[in-house]
Amino acid sequence: MEEVFEGIRSAFSYNETTGTCNAVGFMSAIRVALLAVQWTDPCILGFLVFHIFVWCCILAFRGNPKVLTCLCGLLTVGIQSHPHINLFARRHWKSISSRNYFDDNGIMIQLLWTTPLLLTAFVVLVIALVHSAMQIRKSPRFIRIQRHVQQERKQKS
């Protein structure tokens, strides 16, 4: 697994004389990394099932802002706990995976755990903002202001 990370690091190489980054090497490093991961490992499948479950919860409770707020809090706790998850997985990798994906920097946990949780929390935030905007539009004060503006427009024309 270390050779995969070394290939990715070399793909990000920056040539100081020309001032360019190796973009072709970057795409090949992504391809190598995707091929190096054994996608049928129990830990990777577990991450995938967990993220699918979280998305199903979001879809099921998208109309309930209180549940979404709690879910966003749990996502934040999950994001903050990634170093502890990486440490546990690094110690017990033989029982959960066929390869040791869990290095000292926690790159695999960040890719498989933190990044999807961040994207999911962002979607929950957008859903909450849309829900708040819809609630403001339904408020009596907003309706009164809207009617007042419409009456002023009628009087001007």
mmCIF file of N, CA, C and O in Angstrom, residues 69-154:
data_model
loop_
_atom_site.group_PDB
_atom_site.id
_atom_site.type_symbol
_atom_site.label_atom_id
_atom_site.label_comp_id
_atom_site.label_asym_id
_atom_site.label_seq_id
_atom_site.Cartn_x
_atom_site.Cartn_y
_atom_site.Cartn_z
ATOM 1 N N THR A 69 -31.360 18.334 12.015
ATOM 2 C CA THR A 69 -30.405 19.023 12.890
ATOM 3 C C THR A 69 -29.650 18.018 13.750
ATOM 4 O O THR A 69 -28.423 18.112 13.900
ATOM 5 N N CYS A 70 -30.374 17.052 14.300
ATOM 6 C CA CYS A 70 -29.714 16.000 15.088
ATOM 7 C C CYS A 70 -28.761 15.178 14.215
ATOM 8 O O CYS A 70 -27.651 14.856 14.648
ATOM 9 N N LEU A 71 -29.205 14.876 13.011
ATOM 10 C CA LEU A 71 -28.361 14.117 12.094
ATOM 11 C C LEU A 71 -27.097 14.896 11.729
ATOM 12 O O LEU A 71 -26.001 14.330 11.678
ATOM 13 N N CYS A 72 -27.238 16.198 11.529
ATOM 14 C CA CYS A 72 -26.062 17.024 11.227
ATOM 15 C C CYS A 72 -25.089 17.051 12.407
ATOM 16 O O CYS A 72 -23.876 17.019 12.219
ATOM 17 N N GLY A 73 -25.625 17.089 13.614
ATOM 18 C CA GLY A 73 -24.765 17.015 14.799
ATOM 19 C C GLY A 73 -24.025 15.691 14.880
ATOM 20 O O GLY A 73 -22.833 15.650 15.205
ATOM 21 N N LEU A 74 -24.726 14.595 14.582
ATOM 22 C CA LEU A 74 -24.071 13.283 14.585
ATOM 23 C C LEU A 74 -23.016 13.185 13.489
ATOM 24 O O LEU A 74 -21.957 12.575 13.697
ATOM 25 N N LEU A 75 -23.297 13.780 12.335
ATOM 26 C CA LEU A 75 -22.299 13.797 11.261
ATOM 27 C C LEU A 75 -21.051 14.564 11.690
ATOM 28 O O LEU A 75 -19.926 14.160 11.394
ATOM 29 N N THR A 76 -21.259 15.669 12.397
ATOM 30 C CA THR A 76 -20.122 16.458 12.887
ATOM 31 C C THR A 76 -19.285 15.647 13.878
ATOM 32 O O THR A 76 -18.051 15.677 13.827
ATOM 33 N N VAL A 77 -19.952 14.929 14.760
ATOM 34 C CA VAL A 77 -19.227 14.070 15.702
ATOM 35 C C VAL A 77 -18.458 12.990 14.939
ATOM 36 O O VAL A 77 -17.302 12.686 15.262
ATOM 37 N N GLY A 78 -19.078 12.426 13.923
ATOM 38 C CA GLY A 78 -18.406 11.415 13.108
ATOM 39 C C GLY A 78 -17.189 11.960 12.390
ATOM 40 O O GLY A 78 -16.165 11.291 12.276
ATOM 41 N N ILE A 79 -17.309 13.197 11.901
ATOM 42 C CA ILE A 79 -16.175 13.827 11.226
ATOM 43 C C ILE A 79 -15.036 14.060 12.206
ATOM 44 O O ILE A 79 -13.872 13.811 11.902
ATOM 45 N N GLN A 80 -15.373 14.545 13.401
ATOM 46 C CA GLN A 80 -14.347 14.835 14.396
ATOM 47 C C GLN A 80 -13.679 13.574 14.953
ATOM 48 O O GLN A 80 -12.576 13.643 15.471
ATOM 49 N N SER A 81 -14.349 12.438 14.843
ATOM 50 C CA SER A 81 -13.796 11.214 15.421
ATOM 51 C C SER A 81 -12.928 10.423 14.455
ATOM 52 O O SER A 81 -12.491 9.321 14.783
ATOM 53 N N HIS A 82 -12.637 10.970 13.283
ATOM 54 C CA HIS A 82 -11.863 10.182 12.308
ATOM 55 C C HIS A 82 -10.463 9.800 12.777
ATOM 56 O O HIS A 82 -9.996 8.713 12.432
ATOM 57 N N PRO A 83 -9.753 10.604 13.578
ATOM 58 C CA PRO A 83 -8.441 10.112 14.044
ATOM 59 C C PRO A 83 -8.558 8.886 14.948
ATOM 60 O O PRO A 83 -7.731 7.977 14.867
ATOM 61 N N HIS A 84 -9.614 8.850 15.761
ATOM 62 C CA HIS A 84 -9.797 7.708 16.655
ATOM 63 C C HIS A 84 -10.193 6.459 15.871
ATOM 64 O O HIS A 84 -9.756 5.349 16.184
ATOM 65 N N ILE A 85 -11.005 6.649 14.846
ATOM 66 C CA ILE A 85 -11.393 5.525 13.993
ATOM 67 C C ILE A 85 -10.162 4.987 13.259
ATOM 68 O O ILE A 85 -9.971 3.773 13.153
ATOM 69 N N ASN A 86 -9.318 5.894 12.764
ATOM 70 C CA ASN A 86 -8.105 5.467 12.070
ATOM 71 C C ASN A 86 -7.165 4.722 13.009
ATOM 72 O O ASN A 86 -6.580 3.705 12.627
ATOM 73 N N LEU A 87 -7.020 5.206 14.230
ATOM 74 C CA LEU A 87 -6.147 4.543 15.196
ATOM 75 C C LEU A 87 -6.669 3.143 15.518
ATOM 76 O O LEU A 87 -5.900 2.177 15.544
ATOM 77 N N PHE A 88 -7.976 3.024 15.744
ATOM 78 C CA PHE A 88 -8.559 1.714 16.020
ATOM 79 C C PHE A 88 -8.376 0.777 14.828
ATOM 80 O O PHE A 88 -7.999 -0.387 14.994
ATOM 81 N N ALA A 89 -8.641 1.287 13.618
ATOM 82 C CA ALA A 89 -8.521 0.455 12.423
ATOM 83 C C ALA A 89 -7.067 0.068 12.160
ATOM 84 O O ALA A 89 -6.800 -1.039 11.681
ATOM 85 N N ARG A 90 -6.134 0.972 12.472
ATOM 86 C CA ARG A 90 -4.714 0.651 12.256
ATOM 87 C C ARG A 90 -4.269 -0.454 13.204
ATOM 88 O O ARG A 90 -3.458 -1.300 12.846
ATOM 89 N N ARG A 91 -4.811 -0.464 14.422
ATOM 90 C CA ARG A 91 -4.432 -1.498 15.381
ATOM 91 C C ARG A 91 -5.066 -2.849 15.061
ATOM 92 O O ARG A 91 -4.480 -3.893 15.329
ATOM 93 N N HIS A 92 -6.286 -2.824 14.511
ATOM 94 C CA HIS A 92 -7.036 -4.063 14.304
ATOM 95 C C HIS A 92 -7.328 -4.318 12.827
ATOM 96 O O HIS A 92 -8.347 -4.912 12.494
ATOM 97 N N TRP A 93 -6.446 -3.928 11.949
ATOM 98 C CA TRP A 93 -6.727 -4.028 10.520
ATOM 99 C C TRP A 93 -6.861 -5.463 10.037
ATOM 100 O O TRP A 93 -7.580 -5.744 9.088
ATOM 101 N N LYS A 94 -6.189 -6.405 10.693
ATOM 102 C CA LYS A 94 -6.252 -7.803 10.248
ATOM 103 C C LYS A 94 -7.639 -8.409 10.437
ATOM 104 O O LYS A 94 -8.032 -9.290 9.680
ATOM 105 N N SER A 95 -8.390 -7.912 11.412
ATOM 106 C CA SER A 95 -9.724 -8.472 11.651
ATOM 107 C C SER A 95 -10.805 -7.805 10.796
ATOM 108 O O SER A 95 -11.903 -8.344 10.674
ATOM 109 N N ILE A 96 -10.512 -6.645 10.195
ATOM 110 C CA ILE A 96 -11.548 -5.961 9.420
ATOM 111 C C ILE A 96 -11.206 -5.827 7.940
ATOM 112 O O ILE A 96 -12.061 -5.413 7.155
ATOM 113 N N SER A 97 -9.985 -6.162 7.551
ATOM 114 C CA SER A 97 -9.590 -5.943 6.169
ATOM 115 C C SER A 97 -8.504 -6.940 5.775
ATOM 116 O O SER A 97 -7.807 -7.493 6.620
ATOM 117 N N SER A 98 -8.355 -7.133 4.473
ATOM 118 C CA SER A 98 -7.299 -8.016 3.994
ATOM 119 C C SER A 98 -5.992 -7.258 3.778
ATOM 120 O O SER A 98 -4.937 -7.868 3.661
ATOM 121 N N ARG A 99 -6.068 -5.922 3.709
ATOM 122 C CA ARG A 99 -4.887 -5.067 3.560
ATOM 123 C C ARG A 99 -4.904 -3.993 4.623
ATOM 124 O O ARG A 99 -5.959 -3.598 5.105
ATOM 125 N N ASN A 100 -3.726 -3.479 4.927
ATOM 126 C CA ASN A 100 -3.639 -2.392 5.889
ATOM 127 C C ASN A 100 -3.727 -1.060 5.137
ATOM 128 O O ASN A 100 -2.740 -0.547 4.637
ATOM 129 N N TYR A 101 -4.934 -0.539 5.042
ATOM 130 C CA TYR A 101 -5.158 0.739 4.378
ATOM 131 C C TYR A 101 -4.925 1.919 5.310
ATOM 132 O O TYR A 101 -4.940 3.060 4.886
ATOM 133 N N PHE A 102 -4.722 1.677 6.570
ATOM 134 C CA PHE A 102 -4.776 2.710 7.587
ATOM 135 C C PHE A 102 -3.368 3.147 7.986
ATOM 136 O O PHE A 102 -2.736 2.565 8.847
ATOM 137 N N ASP A 103 -2.893 4.210 7.341
ATOM 138 C CA ASP A 103 -1.553 4.722 7.615
ATOM 139 C C ASP A 103 -1.596 5.744 8.744
ATOM 140 O O ASP A 103 -2.643 6.035 9.311
ATOM 141 N N ASP A 104 -0.416 6.297 9.084
ATOM 142 C CA ASP A 104 -0.322 7.262 10.178
ATOM 143 C C ASP A 104 -1.076 8.551 9.877
ATOM 144 O O ASP A 104 -1.601 9.196 10.788
ATOM 145 N N ASN A 105 -1.128 8.958 8.616
ATOM 146 C CA ASN A 105 -1.800 10.203 8.253
ATOM 147 C C ASN A 105 -3.313 10.055 8.140
ATOM 148 O O ASN A 105 -4.025 11.054 8.120
ATOM 149 N N GLY A 106 -3.816 8.853 8.008
ATOM 150 C CA GLY A 106 -5.246 8.618 7.934
ATOM 151 C C GLY A 106 -5.861 9.006 6.608
ATOM 152 O O GLY A 106 -7.013 9.438 6.553
ATOM 153 N N ILE A 107 -5.110 8.854 5.529
ATOM 154 C CA ILE A 107 -5.603 9.268 4.211
ATOM 155 C C ILE A 107 -6.813 8.438 3.800
ATOM 156 O O ILE A 107 -7.801 8.979 3.296
ATOM 157 N N MET A 108 -6.761 7.134 4.034
ATOM 158 C CA MET A 108 -7.875 6.283 3.612
ATOM 159 C C MET A 108 -9.137 6.596 4.407
ATOM 160 O O MET A 108 -10.231 6.624 3.844
ATOM 161 N N ILE A 109 -9.000 6.839 5.694
ATOM 162 C CA ILE A 109 -10.168 7.205 6.509
ATOM 163 C C ILE A 109 -10.718 8.550 6.056
ATOM 164 O O ILE A 109 -11.930 8.746 6.007
ATOM 165 N N GLN A 110 -9.846 9.463 5.706
ATOM 166 C CA GLN A 110 -10.326 10.759 5.225
ATOM 167 C C GLN A 110 -11.079 10.613 3.911
ATOM 168 O O GLN A 110 -12.072 11.306 3.688
ATOM 169 N N LEU A 111 -10.629 9.719 3.039
ATOM 170 C CA LEU A 111 -11.306 9.523 1.758
ATOM 171 C C LEU A 111 -12.609 8.742 1.903
ATOM 172 O O LEU A 111 -13.597 9.054 1.245
ATOM 173 N N LEU A 112 -12.610 7.716 2.736
ATOM 174 C CA LEU A 112 -13.779 6.850 2.838
ATOM 175 C C LEU A 112 -14.753 7.248 3.944
ATOM 176 O O LEU A 112 -15.891 6.779 3.948
ATOM 177 N N TRP A 113 -14.327 8.073 4.879
ATOM 178 C CA TRP A 113 -15.188 8.420 6.010
ATOM 179 C C TRP A 113 -15.465 9.922 6.060
ATOM 180 O O TRP A 113 -16.618 10.360 5.976
ATOM 181 N N THR A 114 -14.425 10.712 6.172
ATOM 182 C CA THR A 114 -14.596 12.140 6.422
ATOM 183 C C THR A 114 -15.167 12.880 5.218
ATOM 184 O O THR A 114 -16.090 13.681 5.366
ATOM 185 N N THR A 115 -14.641 12.630 4.035
ATOM 186 C CA THR A 115 -15.110 13.354 2.844
ATOM 187 C C THR A 115 -16.586 13.092 2.563
ATOM 188 O O THR A 115 -17.343 14.053 2.375
ATOM 189 N N PRO A 116 -17.057 11.844 2.552
ATOM 190 C CA PRO A 116 -18.499 11.647 2.344
ATOM 191 C C PRO A 116 -19.354 12.268 3.447
ATOM 192 O O PRO A 116 -20.429 12.794 3.179
ATOM 193 N N LEU A 117 -18.866 12.218 4.696
ATOM 194 C CA LEU A 117 -19.635 12.828 5.779
ATOM 195 C C LEU A 117 -19.693 14.345 5.634
ATOM 196 O O LEU A 117 -20.724 14.963 5.926
ATOM 197 N N LEU A 118 -18.603 14.966 5.186
ATOM 198 C CA LEU A 118 -18.618 16.412 4.955
ATOM 199 C C LEU A 118 -19.603 16.784 3.850
ATOM 200 O O LEU A 118 -20.365 17.752 3.980
ATOM 201 N N LEU A 119 -19.588 16.027 2.773
ATOM 202 C CA LEU A 119 -20.529 16.289 1.681
ATOM 203 C C LEU A 119 -21.970 16.079 2.137
ATOM 204 O O LEU A 119 -22.859 16.861 1.797
ATOM 205 N N THR A 120 -22.196 15.054 2.933
ATOM 206 C CA THR A 120 -23.531 14.788 3.446
ATOM 207 C C THR A 120 -23.985 15.897 4.385
ATOM 208 O O THR A 120 -25.135 16.343 4.314
ATOM 209 N N ALA A 121 -23.097 16.359 5.258
ATOM 210 C CA ALA A 121 -23.448 17.457 6.167
ATOM 211 C C ALA A 121 -23.756 18.730 5.379
ATOM 212 O O ALA A 121 -24.663 19.494 5.741
ATOM 213 N N PHE A 122 -23.045 18.958 4.286
ATOM 214 C CA PHE A 122 -23.321 20.120 3.443
ATOM 215 C C PHE A 122 -24.716 20.013 2.821
ATOM 216 O O PHE A 122 -25.460 20.990 2.780
ATOM 217 N N VAL A 123 -25.076 18.828 2.353
ATOM 218 C CA VAL A 123 -26.411 18.628 1.778
ATOM 219 C C VAL A 123 -27.484 18.844 2.843
ATOM 220 O O VAL A 123 -28.521 19.477 2.584
ATOM 221 N N VAL A 124 -27.255 18.351 4.062
ATOM 222 C CA VAL A 124 -28.208 18.567 5.154
ATOM 223 C C VAL A 124 -28.349 20.061 5.439
ATOM 224 O O VAL A 124 -29.457 20.568 5.654
ATOM 225 N N LEU A 125 -27.245 20.786 5.399
ATOM 226 C CA LEU A 125 -27.286 22.229 5.623
ATOM 227 C C LEU A 125 -28.095 22.928 4.533
ATOM 228 O O LEU A 125 -28.913 23.805 4.825
ATOM 229 N N VAL A 126 -27.909 22.544 3.287
ATOM 230 C CA VAL A 126 -28.675 23.144 2.188
ATOM 231 C C VAL A 126 -30.164 22.831 2.342
ATOM 232 O O VAL A 126 -31.011 23.718 2.161
ATOM 233 N N ILE A 127 -30.499 21.596 2.705
ATOM 234 C CA ILE A 127 -31.899 21.238 2.915
ATOM 235 C C ILE A 127 -32.498 22.072 4.047
ATOM 236 O O ILE A 127 -33.635 22.564 3.940
ATOM 237 N N ALA A 128 -31.738 22.266 5.115
ATOM 238 C CA ALA A 128 -32.230 23.073 6.241
ATOM 239 C C ALA A 128 -32.430 24.529 5.828
ATOM 240 O O ALA A 128 -33.411 25.167 6.243
ATOM 241 N N LEU A 129 -31.522 25.070 5.028
ATOM 242 C CA LEU A 129 -31.679 26.454 4.566
ATOM 243 C C LEU A 129 -32.899 26.612 3.660
ATOM 244 O O LEU A 129 -33.639 27.593 3.776
ATOM 245 N N VAL A 130 -33.122 25.654 2.779
ATOM 246 C CA VAL A 130 -34.299 25.698 1.909
ATOM 247 C C VAL A 130 -35.566 25.600 2.748
ATOM 248 O O VAL A 130 -36.541 26.332 2.523
ATOM 249 N N HIS A 131 -35.558 24.727 3.731
ATOM 250 C CA HIS A 131 -36.724 24.580 4.608
ATOM 251 C C HIS A 131 -36.978 25.879 5.376
ATOM 252 O O HIS A 131 -38.136 26.303 5.521
ATOM 253 N N SER A 132 -35.932 26.518 5.853
ATOM 254 C CA SER A 132 -36.093 27.796 6.565
ATOM 255 C C SER A 132 -36.651 28.872 5.650
ATOM 256 O O SER A 132 -37.518 29.655 6.056
ATOM 257 N N ALA A 133 -36.160 28.919 4.427
ATOM 258 C CA ALA A 133 -36.671 29.907 3.476
ATOM 259 C C ALA A 133 -38.146 29.663 3.176
ATOM 260 O O ALA A 133 -38.928 30.621 3.062
ATOM 261 N N MET A 134 -38.546 28.413 3.073
ATOM 262 C CA MET A 134 -39.957 28.097 2.837
ATOM 263 C C MET A 134 -40.820 28.500 4.033
ATOM 264 O O MET A 134 -41.936 28.991 3.858
ATOM 265 N N GLN A 135 -40.287 28.329 5.234
ATOM 266 C CA GLN A 135 -41.039 28.715 6.429
ATOM 267 C C GLN A 135 -41.195 30.231 6.519
ATOM 268 O O GLN A 135 -42.231 30.724 6.956
ATOM 269 N N ILE A 136 -40.179 30.962 6.116
ATOM 270 C CA ILE A 136 -40.264 32.428 6.124
ATOM 271 C C ILE A 136 -41.326 32.891 5.147
ATOM 272 O O ILE A 136 -42.097 33.806 5.432
ATOM 273 N N ARG A 137 -41.389 32.239 4.001
ATOM 274 C CA ARG A 137 -42.406 32.619 3.000
ATOM 275 C C ARG A 137 -43.822 32.359 3.498
ATOM 276 O O ARG A 137 -44.758 33.004 3.063
ATOM 277 N N LYS A 138 -43.987 31.406 4.407
ATOM 278 C CA LYS A 138 -45.312 31.086 4.934
ATOM 279 C C LYS A 138 -45.695 31.954 6.137
ATOM 280 O O LYS A 138 -46.840 31.905 6.575
ATOM 281 N N SER A 139 -44.781 32.730 6.666
ATOM 282 C CA SER A 139 -45.067 33.495 7.881
ATOM 283 C C SER A 139 -46.063 34.618 7.581
ATOM 284 O O SER A 139 -46.043 35.214 6.504
ATOM 285 N N PRO A 140 -46.940 34.940 8.533
ATOM 286 C CA PRO A 140 -47.938 35.996 8.324
ATOM 287 C C PRO A 140 -47.314 37.367 8.056
ATOM 288 O O PRO A 140 -47.812 38.138 7.241
ATOM 289 N N ARG A 141 -46.224 37.661 8.704
ATOM 290 C CA ARG A 141 -45.573 38.961 8.497
ATOM 291 C C ARG A 141 -45.070 39.085 7.057
ATOM 292 O O ARG A 141 -45.220 40.129 6.420
ATOM 293 N N PHE A 142 -44.470 38.042 6.550
ATOM 294 C CA PHE A 142 -43.982 38.067 5.175
ATOM 295 C C PHE A 142 -45.137 38.240 4.195
ATOM 296 O O PHE A 142 -45.035 38.989 3.216
ATOM 297 N N ILE A 143 -46.253 37.575 4.468
ATOM 298 C CA ILE A 143 -47.422 37.692 3.595
ATOM 299 C C ILE A 143 -47.972 39.120 3.626
ATOM 300 O O ILE A 143 -48.333 39.678 2.586
ATOM 301 N N ARG A 144 -48.011 39.738 4.812
ATOM 302 C CA ARG A 144 -48.463 41.135 4.920
ATOM 303 C C ARG A 144 -47.552 42.071 4.135
ATOM 304 O O ARG A 144 -48.017 42.957 3.422
ATOM 305 N N ILE A 145 -46.249 41.868 4.254
ATOM 306 C CA ILE A 145 -45.297 42.724 3.529
ATOM 307 C C ILE A 145 -45.475 42.527 2.029
ATOM 308 O O ILE A 145 -45.456 43.494 1.257
ATOM 309 N N GLN A 146 -45.679 41.309 1.609
ATOM 310 C CA GLN A 146 -45.875 41.022 0.190
ATOM 311 C C GLN A 146 -47.147 41.711 -0.334
ATOM 312 O O GLN A 146 -47.130 42.316 -1.410
ATOM 313 N N ARG A 147 -48.223 41.641 0.426
ATOM 314 C CA ARG A 147 -49.462 42.310 0.017
ATOM 315 C C ARG A 147 -49.278 43.820 -0.036
ATOM 316 O O ARG A 147 -49.798 44.495 -0.935
ATOM 317 N N HIS A 148 -48.565 44.360 0.930
ATOM 318 C CA HIS A 148 -48.325 45.800 0.956
ATOM 319 C C HIS A 148 -47.545 46.246 -0.285
ATOM 320 O O HIS A 148 -47.866 47.260 -0.907
ATOM 321 N N VAL A 149 -46.524 45.479 -0.654
ATOM 322 C CA VAL A 149 -45.741 45.801 -1.842
ATOM 323 C C VAL A 149 -46.603 45.706 -3.095
ATOM 324 O O VAL A 149 -46.517 46.566 -3.995
ATOM 325 N N GLN A 150 -47.470 44.711 -3.177
ATOM 326 C CA GLN A 150 -48.359 44.572 -4.331
ATOM 327 C C GLN A 150 -49.351 45.735 -4.412
ATOM 328 O O GLN A 150 -49.629 46.243 -5.512
ATOM 329 N N GLN A 151 -49.865 46.193 -3.267
ATOM 330 C CA GLN A 151 -50.795 47.323 -3.272
ATOM 331 C C GLN A 151 -50.085 48.602 -3.709
ATOM 332 O O GLN A 151 -50.657 49.402 -4.442
ATOM 333 N N GLU A 152 -48.853 48.796 -3.288
ATOM 334 C CA GLU A 152 -48.102 49.974 -3.717
ATOM 335 C C GLU A 152 -47.851 49.945 -5.206
ATOM 336 O O GLU A 152 -47.894 50.980 -5.881
ATOM 337 N N ARG A 153 -47.556 48.772 -5.759
ATOM 338 C CA ARG A 153 -47.347 48.650 -7.202
ATOM 339 C C ARG A 153 -48.628 48.970 -7.972
ATOM 340 O O ARG A 153 -48.595 49.613 -9.017
ATOM 341 N N LYS A 154 -49.794 48.530 -7.449
ATOM 342 C CA LYS A 154 -51.075 48.820 -8.104
ATOM 343 C C LYS A 154 -51.373 50.316 -8.068
ATOM 344 O O LYS A 154 -51.907 50.878 -9.031
#
